Coordinates of C-alpha atoms in Angstrom, one line a residue:
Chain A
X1 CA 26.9 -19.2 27.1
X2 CA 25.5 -22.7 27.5
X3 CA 21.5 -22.7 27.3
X4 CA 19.9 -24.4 29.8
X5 CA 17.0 -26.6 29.7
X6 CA 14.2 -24.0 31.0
X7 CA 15.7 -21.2 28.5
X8 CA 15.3 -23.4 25.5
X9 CA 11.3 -24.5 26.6
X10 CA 10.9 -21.0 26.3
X11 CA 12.4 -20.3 23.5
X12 CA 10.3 -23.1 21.8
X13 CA 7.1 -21.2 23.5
X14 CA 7.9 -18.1 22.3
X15 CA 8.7 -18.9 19.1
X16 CA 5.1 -21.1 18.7
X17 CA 3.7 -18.2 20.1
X18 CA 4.8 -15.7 18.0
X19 CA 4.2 -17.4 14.8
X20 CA 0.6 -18.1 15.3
X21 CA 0.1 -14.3 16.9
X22 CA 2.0 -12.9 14.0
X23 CA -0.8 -14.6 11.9
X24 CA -0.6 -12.2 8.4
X25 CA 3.2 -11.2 8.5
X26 CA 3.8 -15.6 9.2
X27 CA 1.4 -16.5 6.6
X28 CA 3.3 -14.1 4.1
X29 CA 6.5 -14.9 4.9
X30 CA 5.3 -18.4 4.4
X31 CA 4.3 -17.7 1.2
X32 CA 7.3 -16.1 0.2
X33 CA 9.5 -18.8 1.3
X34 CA 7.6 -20.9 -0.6
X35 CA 7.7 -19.3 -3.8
X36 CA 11.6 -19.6 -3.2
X37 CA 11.4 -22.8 -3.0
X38 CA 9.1 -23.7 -5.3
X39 CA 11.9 -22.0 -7.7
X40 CA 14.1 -24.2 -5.9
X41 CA 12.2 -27.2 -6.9
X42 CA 11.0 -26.6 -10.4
X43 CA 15.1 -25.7 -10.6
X44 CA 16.4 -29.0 -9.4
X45 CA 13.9 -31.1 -10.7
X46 CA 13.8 -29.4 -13.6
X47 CA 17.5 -29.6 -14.3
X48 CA 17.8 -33.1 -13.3
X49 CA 15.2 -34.2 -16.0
X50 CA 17.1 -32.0 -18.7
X51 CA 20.1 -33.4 -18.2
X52 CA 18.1 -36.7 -18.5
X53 CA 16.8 -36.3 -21.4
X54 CA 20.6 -34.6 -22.7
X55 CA 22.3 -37.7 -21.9
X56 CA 19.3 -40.5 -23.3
X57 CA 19.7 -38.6 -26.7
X58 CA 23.2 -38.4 -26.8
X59 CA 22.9 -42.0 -25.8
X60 CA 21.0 -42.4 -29.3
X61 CA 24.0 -41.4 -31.2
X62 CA 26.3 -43.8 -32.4
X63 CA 28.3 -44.1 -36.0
X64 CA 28.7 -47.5 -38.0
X65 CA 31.6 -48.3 -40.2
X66 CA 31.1 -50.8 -42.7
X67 CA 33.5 -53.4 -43.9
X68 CA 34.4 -55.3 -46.9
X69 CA 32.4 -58.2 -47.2
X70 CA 36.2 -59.7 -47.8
X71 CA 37.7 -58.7 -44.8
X72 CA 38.5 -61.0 -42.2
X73 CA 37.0 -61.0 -39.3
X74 CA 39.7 -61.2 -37.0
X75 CA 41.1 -58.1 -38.1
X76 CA 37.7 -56.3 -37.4
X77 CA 38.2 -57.5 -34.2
X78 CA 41.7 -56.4 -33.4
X79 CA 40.4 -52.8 -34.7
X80 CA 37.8 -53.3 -32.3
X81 CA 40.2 -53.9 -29.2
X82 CA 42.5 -50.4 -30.9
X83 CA 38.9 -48.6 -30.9
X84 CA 38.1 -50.0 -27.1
X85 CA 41.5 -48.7 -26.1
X86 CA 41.1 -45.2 -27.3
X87 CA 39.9 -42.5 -24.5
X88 CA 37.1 -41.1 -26.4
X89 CA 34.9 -44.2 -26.9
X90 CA 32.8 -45.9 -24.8
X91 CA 31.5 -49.1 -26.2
X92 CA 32.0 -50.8 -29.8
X93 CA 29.7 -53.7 -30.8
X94 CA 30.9 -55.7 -33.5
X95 CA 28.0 -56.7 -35.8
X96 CA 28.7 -59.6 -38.2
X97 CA 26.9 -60.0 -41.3
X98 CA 25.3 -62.8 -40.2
X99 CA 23.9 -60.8 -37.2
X100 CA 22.9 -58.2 -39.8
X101 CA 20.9 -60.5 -41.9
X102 CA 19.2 -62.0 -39.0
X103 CA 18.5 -58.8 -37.7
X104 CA 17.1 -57.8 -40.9
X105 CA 15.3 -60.4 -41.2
X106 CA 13.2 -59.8 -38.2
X107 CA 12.5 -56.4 -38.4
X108 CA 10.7 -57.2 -41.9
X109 CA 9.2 -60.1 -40.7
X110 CA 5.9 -59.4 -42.2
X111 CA 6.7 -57.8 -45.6
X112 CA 7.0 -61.0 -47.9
X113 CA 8.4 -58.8 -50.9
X114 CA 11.4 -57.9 -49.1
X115 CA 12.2 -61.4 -47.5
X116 CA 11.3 -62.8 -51.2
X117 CA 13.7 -60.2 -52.8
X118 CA 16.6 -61.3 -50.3
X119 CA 15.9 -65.1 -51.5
X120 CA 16.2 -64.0 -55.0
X121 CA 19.6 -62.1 -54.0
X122 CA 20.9 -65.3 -52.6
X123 CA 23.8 -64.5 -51.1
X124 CA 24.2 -62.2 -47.9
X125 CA 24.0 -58.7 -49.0
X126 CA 25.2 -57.5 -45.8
X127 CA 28.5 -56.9 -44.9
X128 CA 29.9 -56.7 -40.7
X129 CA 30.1 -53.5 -38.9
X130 CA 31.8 -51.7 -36.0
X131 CA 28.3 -49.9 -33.3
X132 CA 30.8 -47.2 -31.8
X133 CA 28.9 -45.1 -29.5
X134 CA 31.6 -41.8 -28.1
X135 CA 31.8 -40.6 -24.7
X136 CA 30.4 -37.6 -26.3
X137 CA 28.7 -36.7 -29.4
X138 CA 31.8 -34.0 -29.8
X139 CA 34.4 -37.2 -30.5
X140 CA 33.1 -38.8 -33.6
X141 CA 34.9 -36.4 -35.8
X142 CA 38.4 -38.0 -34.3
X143 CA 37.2 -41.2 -34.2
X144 CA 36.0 -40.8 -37.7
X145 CA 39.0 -39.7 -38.5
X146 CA 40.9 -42.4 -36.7
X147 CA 39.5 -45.1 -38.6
X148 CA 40.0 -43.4 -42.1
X149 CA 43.4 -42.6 -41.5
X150 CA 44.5 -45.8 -39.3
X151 CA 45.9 -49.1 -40.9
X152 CA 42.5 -50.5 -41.0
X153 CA 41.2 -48.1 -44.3
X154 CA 42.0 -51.1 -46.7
X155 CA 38.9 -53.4 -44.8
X156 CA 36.7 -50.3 -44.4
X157 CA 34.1 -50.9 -47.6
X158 CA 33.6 -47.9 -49.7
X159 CA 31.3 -46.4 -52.1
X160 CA 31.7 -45.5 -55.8
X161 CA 33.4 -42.3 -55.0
X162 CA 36.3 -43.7 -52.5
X163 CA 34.3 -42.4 -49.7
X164 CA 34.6 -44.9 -47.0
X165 CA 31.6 -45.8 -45.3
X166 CA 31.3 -44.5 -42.2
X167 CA 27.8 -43.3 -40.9
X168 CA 29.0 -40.7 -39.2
X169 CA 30.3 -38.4 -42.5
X170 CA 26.8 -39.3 -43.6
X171 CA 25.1 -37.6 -40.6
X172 CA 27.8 -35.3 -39.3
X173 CA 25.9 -32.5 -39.8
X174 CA 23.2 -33.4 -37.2
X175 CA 25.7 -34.8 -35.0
X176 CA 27.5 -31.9 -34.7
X177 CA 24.4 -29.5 -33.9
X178 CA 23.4 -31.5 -31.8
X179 CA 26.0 -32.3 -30.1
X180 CA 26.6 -28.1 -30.0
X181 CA 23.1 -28.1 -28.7
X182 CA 23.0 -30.0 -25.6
X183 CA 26.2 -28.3 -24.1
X184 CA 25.0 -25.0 -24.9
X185 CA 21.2 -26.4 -22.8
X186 CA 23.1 -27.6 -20.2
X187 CA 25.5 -24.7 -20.1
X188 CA 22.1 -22.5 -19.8
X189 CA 20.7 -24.9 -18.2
X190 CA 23.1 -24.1 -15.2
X191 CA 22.8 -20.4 -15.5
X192 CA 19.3 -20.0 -15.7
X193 CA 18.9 -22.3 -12.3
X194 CA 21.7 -20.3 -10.6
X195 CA 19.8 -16.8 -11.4
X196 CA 16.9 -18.2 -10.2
X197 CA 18.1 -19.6 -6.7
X198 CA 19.9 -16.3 -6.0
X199 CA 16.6 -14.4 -7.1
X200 CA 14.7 -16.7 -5.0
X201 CA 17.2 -16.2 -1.6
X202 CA 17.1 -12.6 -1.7
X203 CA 13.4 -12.1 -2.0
X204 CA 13.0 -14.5 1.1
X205 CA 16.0 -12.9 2.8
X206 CA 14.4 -9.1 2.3
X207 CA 10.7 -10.5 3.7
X208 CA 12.3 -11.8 6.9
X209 CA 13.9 -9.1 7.2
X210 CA 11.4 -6.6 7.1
X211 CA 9.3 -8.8 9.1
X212 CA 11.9 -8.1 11.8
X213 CA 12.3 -4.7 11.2
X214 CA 8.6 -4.5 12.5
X215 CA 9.6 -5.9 15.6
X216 CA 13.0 -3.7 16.4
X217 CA 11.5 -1.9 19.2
X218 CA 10.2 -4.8 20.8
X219 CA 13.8 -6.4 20.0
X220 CA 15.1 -3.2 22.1
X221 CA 12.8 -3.2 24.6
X222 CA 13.4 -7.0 25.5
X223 CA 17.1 -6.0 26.0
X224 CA 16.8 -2.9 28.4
X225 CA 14.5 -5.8 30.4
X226 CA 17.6 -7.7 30.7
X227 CA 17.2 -10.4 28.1
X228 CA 20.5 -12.3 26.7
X229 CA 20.8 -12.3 22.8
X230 CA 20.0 -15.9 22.8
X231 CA 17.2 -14.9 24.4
X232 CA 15.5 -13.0 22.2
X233 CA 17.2 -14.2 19.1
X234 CA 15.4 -17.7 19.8
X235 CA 12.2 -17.1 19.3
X236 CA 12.9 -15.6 16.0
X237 CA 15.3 -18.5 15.2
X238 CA 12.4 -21.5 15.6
X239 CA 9.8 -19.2 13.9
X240 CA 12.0 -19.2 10.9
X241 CA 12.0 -23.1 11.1
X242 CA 8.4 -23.3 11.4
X243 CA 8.4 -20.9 8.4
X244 CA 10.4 -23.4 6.4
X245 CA 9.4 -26.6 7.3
X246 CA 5.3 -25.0 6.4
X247 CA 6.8 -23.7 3.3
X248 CA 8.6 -26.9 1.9
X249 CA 4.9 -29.0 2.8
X250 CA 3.2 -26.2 0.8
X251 CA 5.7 -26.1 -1.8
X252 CA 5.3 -29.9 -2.6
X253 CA 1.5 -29.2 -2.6
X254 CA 2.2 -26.8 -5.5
X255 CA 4.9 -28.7 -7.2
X256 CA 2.6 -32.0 -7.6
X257 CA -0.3 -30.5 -10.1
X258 CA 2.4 -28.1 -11.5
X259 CA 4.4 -31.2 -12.9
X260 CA 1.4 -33.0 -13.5
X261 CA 0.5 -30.3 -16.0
X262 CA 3.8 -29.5 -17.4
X263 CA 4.2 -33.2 -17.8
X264 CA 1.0 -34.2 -20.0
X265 CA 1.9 -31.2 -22.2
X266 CA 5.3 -32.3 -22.8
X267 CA 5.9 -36.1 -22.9
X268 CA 5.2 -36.0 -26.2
X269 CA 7.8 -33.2 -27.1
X270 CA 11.0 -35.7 -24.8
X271 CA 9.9 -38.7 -27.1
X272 CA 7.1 -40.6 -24.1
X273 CA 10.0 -39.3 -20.9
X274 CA 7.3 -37.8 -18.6
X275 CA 8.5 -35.1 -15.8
X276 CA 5.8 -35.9 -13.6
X277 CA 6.8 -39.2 -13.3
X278 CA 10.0 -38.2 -12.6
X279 CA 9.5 -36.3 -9.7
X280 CA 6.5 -39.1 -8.6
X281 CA 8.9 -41.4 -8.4
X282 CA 11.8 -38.9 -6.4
X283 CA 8.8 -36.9 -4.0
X284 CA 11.1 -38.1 -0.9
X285 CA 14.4 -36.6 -2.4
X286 CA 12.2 -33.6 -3.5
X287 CA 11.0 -33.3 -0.2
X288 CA 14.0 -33.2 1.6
X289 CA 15.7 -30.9 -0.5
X290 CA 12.8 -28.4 -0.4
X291 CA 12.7 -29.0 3.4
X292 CA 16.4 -28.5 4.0
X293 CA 16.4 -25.2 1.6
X294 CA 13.2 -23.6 3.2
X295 CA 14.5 -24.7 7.0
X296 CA 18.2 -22.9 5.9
X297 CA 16.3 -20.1 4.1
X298 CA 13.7 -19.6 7.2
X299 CA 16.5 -20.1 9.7
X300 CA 19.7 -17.8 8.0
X301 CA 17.7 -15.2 7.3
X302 CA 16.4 -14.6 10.6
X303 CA 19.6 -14.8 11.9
X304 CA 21.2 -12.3 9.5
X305 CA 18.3 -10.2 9.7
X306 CA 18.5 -10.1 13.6
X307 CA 21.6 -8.9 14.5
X308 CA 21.6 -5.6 13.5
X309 CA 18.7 -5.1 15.9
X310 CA 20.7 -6.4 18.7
X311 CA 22.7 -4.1 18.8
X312 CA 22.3 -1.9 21.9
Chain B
X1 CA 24.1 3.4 44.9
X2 CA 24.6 4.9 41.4
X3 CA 27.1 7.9 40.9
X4 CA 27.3 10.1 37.8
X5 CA 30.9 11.0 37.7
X6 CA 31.7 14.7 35.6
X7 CA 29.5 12.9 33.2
X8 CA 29.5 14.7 29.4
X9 CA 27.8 13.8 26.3
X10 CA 28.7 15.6 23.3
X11 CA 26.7 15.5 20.3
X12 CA 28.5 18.0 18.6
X13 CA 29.7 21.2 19.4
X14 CA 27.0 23.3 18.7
X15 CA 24.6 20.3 20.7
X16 CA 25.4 19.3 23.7
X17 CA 23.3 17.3 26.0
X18 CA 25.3 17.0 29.5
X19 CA 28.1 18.7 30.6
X20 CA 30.3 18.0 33.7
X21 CA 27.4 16.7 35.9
X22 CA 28.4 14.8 38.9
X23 CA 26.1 13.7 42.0
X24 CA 25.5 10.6 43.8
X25 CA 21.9 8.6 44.5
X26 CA 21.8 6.8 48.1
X27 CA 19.8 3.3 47.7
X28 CA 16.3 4.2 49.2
X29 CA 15.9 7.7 47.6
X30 CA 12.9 8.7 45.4
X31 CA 14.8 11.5 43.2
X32 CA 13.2 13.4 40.6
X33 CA 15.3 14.7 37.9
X34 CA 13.5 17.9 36.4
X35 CA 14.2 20.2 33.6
X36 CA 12.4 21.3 29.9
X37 CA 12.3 19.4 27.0
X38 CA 16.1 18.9 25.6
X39 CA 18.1 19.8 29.2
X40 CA 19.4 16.0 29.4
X41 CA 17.3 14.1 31.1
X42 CA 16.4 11.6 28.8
X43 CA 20.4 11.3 28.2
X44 CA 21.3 10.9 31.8
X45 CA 19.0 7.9 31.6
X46 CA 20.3 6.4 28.8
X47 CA 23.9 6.9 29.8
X48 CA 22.5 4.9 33.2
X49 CA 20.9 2.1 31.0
X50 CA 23.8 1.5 28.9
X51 CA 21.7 2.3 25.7
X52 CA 24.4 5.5 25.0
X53 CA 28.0 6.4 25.5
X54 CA 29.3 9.4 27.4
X55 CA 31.8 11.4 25.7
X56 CA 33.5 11.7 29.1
X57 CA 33.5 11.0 32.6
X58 CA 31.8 7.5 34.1
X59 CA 28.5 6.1 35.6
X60 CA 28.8 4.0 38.2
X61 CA 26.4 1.4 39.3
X62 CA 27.3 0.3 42.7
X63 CA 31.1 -0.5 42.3
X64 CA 30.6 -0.8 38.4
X65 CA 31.5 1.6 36.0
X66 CA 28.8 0.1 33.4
X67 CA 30.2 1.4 30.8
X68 CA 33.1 -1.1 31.2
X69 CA 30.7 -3.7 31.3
X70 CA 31.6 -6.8 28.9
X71 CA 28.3 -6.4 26.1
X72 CA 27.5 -10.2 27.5
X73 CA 27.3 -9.4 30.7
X74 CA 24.8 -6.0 30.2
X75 CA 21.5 -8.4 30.4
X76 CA 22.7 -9.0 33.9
X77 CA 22.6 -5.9 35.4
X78 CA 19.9 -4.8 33.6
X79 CA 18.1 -7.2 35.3
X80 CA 18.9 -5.2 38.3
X81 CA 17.1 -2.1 37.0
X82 CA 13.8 -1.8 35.9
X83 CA 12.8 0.9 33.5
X84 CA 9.8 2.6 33.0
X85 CA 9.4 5.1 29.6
X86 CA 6.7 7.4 28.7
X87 CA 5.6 5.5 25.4
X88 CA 5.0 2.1 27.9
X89 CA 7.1 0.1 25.4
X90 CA 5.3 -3.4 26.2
X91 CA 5.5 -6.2 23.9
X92 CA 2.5 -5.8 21.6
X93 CA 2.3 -9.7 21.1
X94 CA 2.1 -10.1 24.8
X95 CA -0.5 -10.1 27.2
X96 CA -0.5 -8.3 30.4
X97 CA 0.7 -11.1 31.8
X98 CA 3.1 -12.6 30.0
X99 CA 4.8 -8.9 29.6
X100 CA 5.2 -8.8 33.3
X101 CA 6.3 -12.5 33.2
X102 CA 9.0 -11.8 30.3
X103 CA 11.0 -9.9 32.6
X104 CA 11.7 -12.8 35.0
X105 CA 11.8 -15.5 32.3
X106 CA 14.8 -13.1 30.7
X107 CA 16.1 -13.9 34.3
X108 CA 16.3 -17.6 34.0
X109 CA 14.0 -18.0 36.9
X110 CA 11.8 -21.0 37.6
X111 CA 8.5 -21.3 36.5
X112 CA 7.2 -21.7 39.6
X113 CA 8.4 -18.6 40.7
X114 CA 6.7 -16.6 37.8
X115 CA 3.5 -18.0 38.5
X116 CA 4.0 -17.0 42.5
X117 CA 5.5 -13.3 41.6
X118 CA 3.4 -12.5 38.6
X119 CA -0.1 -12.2 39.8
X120 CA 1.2 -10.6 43.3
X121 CA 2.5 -7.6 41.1
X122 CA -0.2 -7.2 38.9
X123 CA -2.2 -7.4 42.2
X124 CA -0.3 -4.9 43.5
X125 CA -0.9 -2.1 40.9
X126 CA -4.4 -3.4 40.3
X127 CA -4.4 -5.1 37.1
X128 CA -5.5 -8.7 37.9
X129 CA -8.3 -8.7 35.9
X130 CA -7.1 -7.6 33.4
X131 CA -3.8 -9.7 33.1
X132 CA -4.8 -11.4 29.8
X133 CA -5.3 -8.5 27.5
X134 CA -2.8 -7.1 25.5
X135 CA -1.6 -3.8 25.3
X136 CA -3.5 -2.7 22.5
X137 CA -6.6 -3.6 24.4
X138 CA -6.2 -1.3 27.7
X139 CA -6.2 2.0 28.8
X140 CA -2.8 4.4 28.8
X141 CA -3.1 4.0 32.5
X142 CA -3.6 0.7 32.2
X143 CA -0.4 0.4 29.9
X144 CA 1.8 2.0 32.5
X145 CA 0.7 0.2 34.8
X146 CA 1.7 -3.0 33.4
X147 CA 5.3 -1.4 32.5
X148 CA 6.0 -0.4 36.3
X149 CA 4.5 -4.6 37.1
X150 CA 7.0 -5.4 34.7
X151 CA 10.0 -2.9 36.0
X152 CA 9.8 -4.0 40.0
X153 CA 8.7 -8.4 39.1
X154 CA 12.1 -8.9 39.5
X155 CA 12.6 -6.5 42.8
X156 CA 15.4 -4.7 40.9
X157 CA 17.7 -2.3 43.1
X158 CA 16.3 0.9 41.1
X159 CA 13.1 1.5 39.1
X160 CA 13.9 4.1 36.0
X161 CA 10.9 6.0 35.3
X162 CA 11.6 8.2 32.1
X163 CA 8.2 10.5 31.6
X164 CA 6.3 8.4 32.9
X165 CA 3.2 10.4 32.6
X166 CA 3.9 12.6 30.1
X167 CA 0.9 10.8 27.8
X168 CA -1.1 10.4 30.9
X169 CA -4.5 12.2 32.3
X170 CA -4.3 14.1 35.7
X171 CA -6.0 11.5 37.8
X172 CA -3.5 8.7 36.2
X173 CA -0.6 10.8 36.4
X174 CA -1.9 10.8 40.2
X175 CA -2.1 6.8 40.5
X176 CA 1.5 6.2 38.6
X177 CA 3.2 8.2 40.7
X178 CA 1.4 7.0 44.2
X179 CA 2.7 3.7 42.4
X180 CA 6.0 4.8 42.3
X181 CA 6.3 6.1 46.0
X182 CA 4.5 2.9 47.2
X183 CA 7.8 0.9 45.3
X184 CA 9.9 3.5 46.9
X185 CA 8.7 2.9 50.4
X186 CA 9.2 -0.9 49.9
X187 CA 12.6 -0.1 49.7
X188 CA 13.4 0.5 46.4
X189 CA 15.3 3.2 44.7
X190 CA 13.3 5.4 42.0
X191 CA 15.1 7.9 39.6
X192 CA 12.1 10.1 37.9
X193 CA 12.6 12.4 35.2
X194 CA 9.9 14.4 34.3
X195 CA 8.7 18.5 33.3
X196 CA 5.6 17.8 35.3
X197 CA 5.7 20.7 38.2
X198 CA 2.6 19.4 39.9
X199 CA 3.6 16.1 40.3
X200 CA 7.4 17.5 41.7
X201 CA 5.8 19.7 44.3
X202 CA 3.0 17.2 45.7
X203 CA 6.4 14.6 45.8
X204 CA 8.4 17.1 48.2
X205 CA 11.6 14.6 47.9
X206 CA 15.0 15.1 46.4
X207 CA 14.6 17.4 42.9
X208 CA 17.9 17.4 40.7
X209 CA 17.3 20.3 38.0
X210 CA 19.3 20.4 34.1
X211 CA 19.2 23.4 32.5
X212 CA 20.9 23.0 29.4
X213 CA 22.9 20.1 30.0
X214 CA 23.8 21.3 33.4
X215 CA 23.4 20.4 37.1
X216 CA 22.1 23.7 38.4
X217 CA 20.2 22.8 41.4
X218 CA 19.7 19.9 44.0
X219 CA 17.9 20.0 47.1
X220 CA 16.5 17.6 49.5
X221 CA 12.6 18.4 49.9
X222 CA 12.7 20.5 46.7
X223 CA 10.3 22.2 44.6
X224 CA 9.9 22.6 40.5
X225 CA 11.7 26.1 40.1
X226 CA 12.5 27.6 36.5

């Protein structure tokens, strides 16, 4: 049935109405739909910055191989392009030892012992090197694996005991847990936030609901007066809006000092990555998420809620 | 006109609330429908108001059996009936005023019309000054009053009135039902159920009596006899 003009002023009245004369049972359901929210939120946000901080740290690891301070350099660089071609890697930066001496150099610049001690050494003690960062931390054991085994072993330097020297069979151990680590934070990453939102939609869900359980005889008296179930569904409809759209300003209101909080007590802990100024600098995302998820939550419940009081 | 037609309702066999009653309301009669608690009033009504199903036979409202009434279309001719119940059954969140107002705003009709209609009602069964309380703040009289304001706004072709005085002191029990026989002389039909043997024998109009689910008397000009 098409609504006309005059129906839908009403059912904007009515639904004004009722939520300011429904004062305690608005403000609570309010306050309910915010907490949902605010779960919402913290979720999102919260799993946003984790993944963050997930993918910065596995952007810290990388492994080096050294070579031979005889090999040449143009084979270096055709293992670079074999490296560049493989799936699992995602950049190589080829390090001369030039670059490595200069480098060197300027990281000690004030420590005249060292610098002396290089003069007294002579010639470059450095030899070139392979930066291979993976697409994930999971894939330096094959590409380890690729450059001992390959055709390029014979340029790959080695220590005394034949070991070739490739950072990451120094550090493999740390790699690998923590490269076990972040998918296990993400993977409960994922399932904490879902068994929050779906906590946090059936306690909103169950306060509408009873909120219009309270008003079932008034729902059955308004249809023996000859309202449509537009009609009377409305009312309930645009109060679940305002519910939402109150909720999601409220919610930000909490969110701000929460993060603030949470933020000075833990930029130390992410290595100087602050939260706060994380969701400071995505409030209007926030927002609208919040808004959209309190409006839906506000809105769908109602609806749900209603029909099984419109039934006569 | 409304004609019950062998109407039955079957709770279950050991309960049953009407059995084979058939008769036929003109549309300017005042009828009373009389009987004790449980003979089927209250069922009758319902069956009329669409709220219940009968387990056989039909109800018909003018041509319309309304229980073959598309669910979408009920509002409309409920519209045409207004109901009035012992328990008042106004919207609490509503004043006097906007209760009586609902009615005709269900009906889609224009505003200007509510503001003409409304206040002549409430006029009419004495409630102007009080047309911005709400419920909880007047009298059970009061109440009823409101709910019959609320059952004629929308000059319906029958006004239902289901008990109602049953919560009501002698000398508002006396002003509800002058009321009702003042919205019966105006032309409207009224269909009153009630136990109330007083109020059937100061009426002196048409008295249907259920005993037990059954039609067992009707008589033009009749008295409360048990």
């Amino acid at each position: 049935m098409a609504m006309d003009k005059i129906t839908f002023r009403r059912i904007l009245k009515w639904g004004f109405l009722s939520f300011f004369r429904n004062g305690v049972v608005s403000a609570a359901t309010v306050l309910v739909i915010s907490l949902s929210i605010f779960m919402i939120g913290a979720v999102v946000v919260g799993s946003t910055f984790l993944s963050g901080i997930i993918s910065s740290l596995e952007e810290k690891v990388d492994v080096s191989a050294y070579f031979k301070t005889s090999a040449p350099e143009a084979r270096i660089l055709s293992l670079k392009k074999d490296l560049e071609a493989l799936p699992e890697v995602r950049a190589v930066k080829y390090i001369s030892a030039d670059e490595a001496l200069l480098a060197f150099r300027e990281r000690h610049a004030g420590d005249d012992a060292i610098l002396q001690s290089l003069e007294v050494v002579g010639a470059n003690p450095f030899s070139s090197s392979l930066e291979i960062k993976a697409r994930d931390p999971s894939k330096y054991d094959a590409i380890s694996k690729f450059l001992e085994k390959g055709s390029y072993g014979d340029i790959l330097d080695a220590d005394s005991s034949g070991q070739k020297k490739i950072t990451y069979r120094q550090n493999q151990f740390v790699i690998d847990r923590l490269s076990s680590l972040l998918s296990t934070s993400r993977r409960i990453g994922f399932a904490v936030s879902l068994i929050l939102a779906v906590i946090a939609l059936m306690v909103a869900y169950s306060t509408v609901r009873l909120a219009i359980y309270n008003s079932r005889d008034e729902i059955s008296v308004m249809q023996l007066v000859g309202a449509s179930r537009a009609f009377i569904r409305g009312p309930f409809l645009v109060e679940g809006v305002i519910h939402g759209i109150i909720a999601s300003f409220f919610t930000l209101v909490l969110l701000y000092p929460a993060f603030w909080l949470i933020g000075k007590k833990t930029s130390v802990l992410f290595g100087g990555i602050n939260i706060f100024q994380y969701f400071v600098s995505n409030i209007f995302q926030i927002f609208f998420i919040l808004l959209v998820a309190g409006v839906l939550l506000g809105v769908l419940s109602a609806y749900i809620a209603i029909r099984r009081y419109l039934k006569v | 006109m409304i004609y019950f037609d062998k109407v039955s309702k079957v709770y279950s066999p050991t309960s049953i609330a009407l059995e084979d009653v058939s008769f036929t309301i003109a549309p300017n009669e005042f009828i009373s429908i009389v009987g004790q608690s449980g003979a089927g009033k209250s069922t009758l009504l319902k069956l009329l108001l669409v709220e219940d199903w009968p387990t056989s036979g039909k109800v018909f409202f003018e041509s319309n059996d309304v229980h073959a009434i598309p669910k979408e279309d009920l509002p409309l001719i409920r519209r045409r009936m207004g109901v009035v119940f012992q328990d008042y059954r106004l919207l609490p969140q509503k004043t006097a005023y906007e209760n009586v107002a609902f009615a005709l705003e269900a009906g889609g009709k224009e505003d200007d019309d509510i503001k003409h209609d409304v206040p002549q009602v409430l006029e009419l069964v004495g409630l102007m000054d009080k047309a911005w309380h709400f419920p909880h703040e007047l009298s059970g009289g009061e109440k009823q009053r409101v709910a019959i304001a609320r059952a004629i706004v929308s000059r319906p072709d029958v006004v239902i009135a289901d008990e109602p005085t049953g919560n009501l002191d002698p000398l508002n029990t006396l002003e509800i039902i002058r009321l009702l026989e003042k919205v019966n002389d105006l032309g409207t039909m009224v269909i009153l159920a009630t136990h109330d043997k007083e109020i059937i024998n100061s009426l002196k109009r048409r008295v249907v009596t259920l005993e037990k689910g059954r039609l067992v008397r009707d008589e033009q000009r009749g008295r409360y006899v048990l």
